[in-house]
Amino acid sequence: MTQNPNTAALYAAGVSVWLDDLSRDRIQSGNLAELIATRNVVGVTTNPTIFQGALSKGHAYDAQVRELAAQRADADQAVRVITTDDVRAACDVLAEVYEHTGGLDGRVSIEVDPRLAFDTDGTVAQAVELWKIVDRPNLFIKIPATEAGLPAITRVIGEGISVNVTLIFSVARYKSVMGAYLDGLRNAKVQGRDLAKIQSVASFFVSRVDTEIDKRLEAIGTPEALALRGKAGIANARLAYAAYQDVFDGGKHTSTYNHLASAGANKQRALWASTGVKNPEYSDTMYVTELVAPNTVNTLPEKTLEAVADHAEIRGDTVSGTAADAAQVFDELAAVGIDLDDVFRVLETEGVDKFVTSWNELLTATTEQLTAAGGN
């Protein structure tokens, strides 16, 4: 098998391509291995919505559900076993990538129960538990970037556990996330942990920003407002990358990281999440081609991945040096009446709510399957 030239160009430009999907069918059929071999896929992300979709389709989980029903497992226990089994198996599929990249990639992410998004202690406890259950070095524990999530990130990193910080919408919150990561590294160093083994990514959501802001621009309806549709998500991500460079890549605030780097610490890479285009008027690869930058990650739904493979034009770095133009977009958004602070508050609240809803749907569906199989 040979790699697709478009995804190969993306990877060569410094972007790690991760698949934003996971299911037992995808693992057992060899599809995940095929995407690694032909689409430069070097990681996998999951979330409650993805697991809810996987468990509700087909029959790949039927035998395990029957076993769990016989053991009289409840829905929470069953979901924990099923999802961690899938993630462990995916980690094994990606183990060679993990070794080849020195631990940078080959990563699989699993999220803490989204109902714990505002519970620091509960998040930490479950992160440690998931890390032990999956028991693979190429695991990422996903922790949301809520205010309660920030100290959890610090504590979990301090335990030597690699973290994928999710649901980041604003640059201000992203800066707090980077601070939480650095605090965690300091704690890990004090405890004598090997900093080189700790990795982290910060998942900055893109398309959801456009969806929310475009809706508000259309409600304003002026020519100036309408001309700004489809610009906010990319501008926001480009400002985030400038913030990343400031802290981790030679910026004026890199002294803290440089001190930790001398002890083996890794940079916390920026990850572009929510990169499937929701507005059919926009290019279906815009959140990939316009966010190419060194040492970043892009998590792609399979539909977007195939669009990139088919017709994306990878032009090299499209992010570095764009911060001033991105800031201008935000100035123009504010000038037409967009309350950006409110946008980010709404997006975080909705993001958590959507994952909680998916998790509850997953629990309900699992309860029904357990009952049908003769369980509780």
PDB file of N, CA and C in Angstrom, residues 10 50 52 57 61 70 77 83 87 98 102-103 144 160 165 202 262 267 301 304 336 342 350:
ATOM      1  N   LEU A  10       0.419  16.720   3.714  1.00  0.00           N
ATOM      2  CA  LEU A  10      -0.029  17.304   4.982  1.00  0.00           C
ATOM      3  C   LEU A  10       0.903  16.879   6.114  1.00  0.00           C
ATOM      4  N   ILE A  50     -19.121   9.663  19.475  1.00  0.00           N
ATOM      5  CA  ILE A  50     -18.566   8.608  18.626  1.00  0.00           C
ATOM      6  C   ILE A  50     -18.894   7.230  19.194  1.00  0.00           C
ATOM      7  N   GLN A  52     -21.344   6.473  21.209  1.00  0.00           N
ATOM      8  CA  GLN A  52     -22.793   6.254  21.125  1.00  0.00           C
ATOM      9  C   GLN A  52     -23.164   5.761  19.736  1.00  0.00           C
ATOM     10  N   LYS A  57     -24.865   0.749  16.250  1.00  0.00           N
ATOM     11  CA  LYS A  57     -24.910   0.216  14.887  1.00  0.00           C
ATOM     12  C   LYS A  57     -24.322  -1.192  14.831  1.00  0.00           C
ATOM     13  N   TYR A  61     -20.826  -5.684  18.967  1.00  0.00           N
ATOM     14  CA  TYR A  61     -20.759  -5.706  20.428  1.00  0.00           C
ATOM     15  C   TYR A  61     -21.721  -6.718  21.052  1.00  0.00           C
ATOM     16  N   ALA A  70     -24.769 -11.422  31.513  1.00  0.00           N
ATOM     17  CA  ALA A  70     -24.677 -12.615  32.356  1.00  0.00           C
ATOM     18  C   ALA A  70     -23.960 -12.314  33.665  1.00  0.00           C
ATOM     19  N   GLN A  77     -21.019   0.182  34.037  1.00  0.00           N
ATOM     20  CA  GLN A  77     -19.950  -0.817  34.016  1.00  0.00           C
ATOM     21  C   GLN A  77     -19.732  -1.365  32.611  1.00  0.00           C
ATOM     22  N   THR A  83     -15.834   0.396  26.005  1.00  0.00           N
ATOM     23  CA  THR A  83     -15.065   1.504  25.424  1.00  0.00           C
ATOM     24  C   THR A  83     -13.574   1.350  25.695  1.00  0.00           C
ATOM     25  N   VAL A  87     -10.526   1.059  22.909  1.00  0.00           N
ATOM     26  CA  VAL A  87      -9.395   1.986  22.926  1.00  0.00           C
ATOM     27  C   VAL A  87      -8.081   1.221  23.091  1.00  0.00           C
ATOM     28  N   TYR A  98       3.504   4.641  17.289  1.00  0.00           N
ATOM     29  CA  TYR A  98       3.980   5.208  18.561  1.00  0.00           C
ATOM     30  C   TYR A  98       5.480   5.015  18.708  1.00  0.00           C
ATOM     31  N   GLY A 102       8.659   7.975  18.305  1.00  0.00           N
ATOM     32  CA  GLY A 102       9.213   8.275  19.619  1.00  0.00           C
ATOM     33  C   GLY A 102       8.178   8.707  20.632  1.00  0.00           C
ATOM     34  N   GLY A 103       6.950   8.232  20.461  1.00  0.00           N
ATOM     35  CA  GLY A 103       5.883   8.549  21.402  1.00  0.00           C
ATOM     36  C   GLY A 103       5.099   9.802  21.075  1.00  0.00           C
ATOM     37  N   PRO A 144     -11.950  18.013  29.602  1.00  0.00           N
ATOM     38  CA  PRO A 144     -12.456  19.263  29.036  1.00  0.00           C
ATOM     39  C   PRO A 144     -11.826  20.485  29.694  1.00  0.00           C
ATOM     40  N   GLY A 160       1.970  11.918  35.769  1.00  0.00           N
ATOM     41  CA  GLY A 160       2.693  11.279  34.672  1.00  0.00           C
ATOM     42  C   GLY A 160       1.798  10.737  33.579  1.00  0.00           C
ATOM     43  N   VAL A 165      -6.415  17.783  26.064  1.00  0.00           N
ATOM     44  CA  VAL A 165      -7.357  18.764  26.608  1.00  0.00           C
ATOM     45  C   VAL A 165      -8.375  19.097  25.522  1.00  0.00           C
ATOM     46  N   ALA A 202      -3.661  20.128  22.924  1.00  0.00           N
ATOM     47  CA  ALA A 202      -4.740  21.033  23.316  1.00  0.00           C
ATOM     48  C   ALA A 202      -5.696  21.162  22.141  1.00  0.00           C
ATOM     49  N   SER A 262      14.670  21.288  29.211  1.00  0.00           N
ATOM     50  CA  SER A 262      16.012  20.811  29.541  1.00  0.00           C
ATOM     51  C   SER A 262      15.964  19.557  30.399  1.00  0.00           C
ATOM     52  N   LYS A 267       6.624  19.719  24.120  1.00  0.00           N
ATOM     53  CA  LYS A 267       5.677  20.798  23.851  1.00  0.00           C
ATOM     54  C   LYS A 267       4.253  20.239  23.878  1.00  0.00           C
ATOM     55  N   PRO A 301     -12.882  13.750  10.743  1.00  0.00           N
ATOM     56  CA  PRO A 301     -13.874  12.705  10.487  1.00  0.00           C
ATOM     57  C   PRO A 301     -13.525  12.030   9.162  1.00  0.00           C
ATOM     58  N   THR A 304     -14.185  13.963   5.938  1.00  0.00           N
ATOM     59  CA  THR A 304     -13.236  15.038   5.661  1.00  0.00           C
ATOM     60  C   THR A 304     -11.887  14.476   5.239  1.00  0.00           C
ATOM     61  N   VAL A 336     -19.095  44.849  14.253  1.00  0.00           N
ATOM     62  CA  VAL A 336     -20.464  44.661  13.746  1.00  0.00           C
ATOM     63  C   VAL A 336     -21.417  44.177  14.831  1.00  0.00           C
ATOM     64  N   ASP A 342     -19.435  36.106  24.897  1.00  0.00           N
ATOM     65  CA  ASP A 342     -20.679  35.341  24.989  1.00  0.00           C
ATOM     66  C   ASP A 342     -20.649  34.134  24.054  1.00  0.00           C
ATOM     67  N   GLU A 350     -22.652  24.473  25.495  1.00  0.00           N
ATOM     68  CA  GLU A 350     -23.267  23.555  24.538  1.00  0.00           C
ATOM     69  C   GLU A 350     -22.390  22.338  24.292  1.00  0.00           C
TER      70      GLU A 350
END
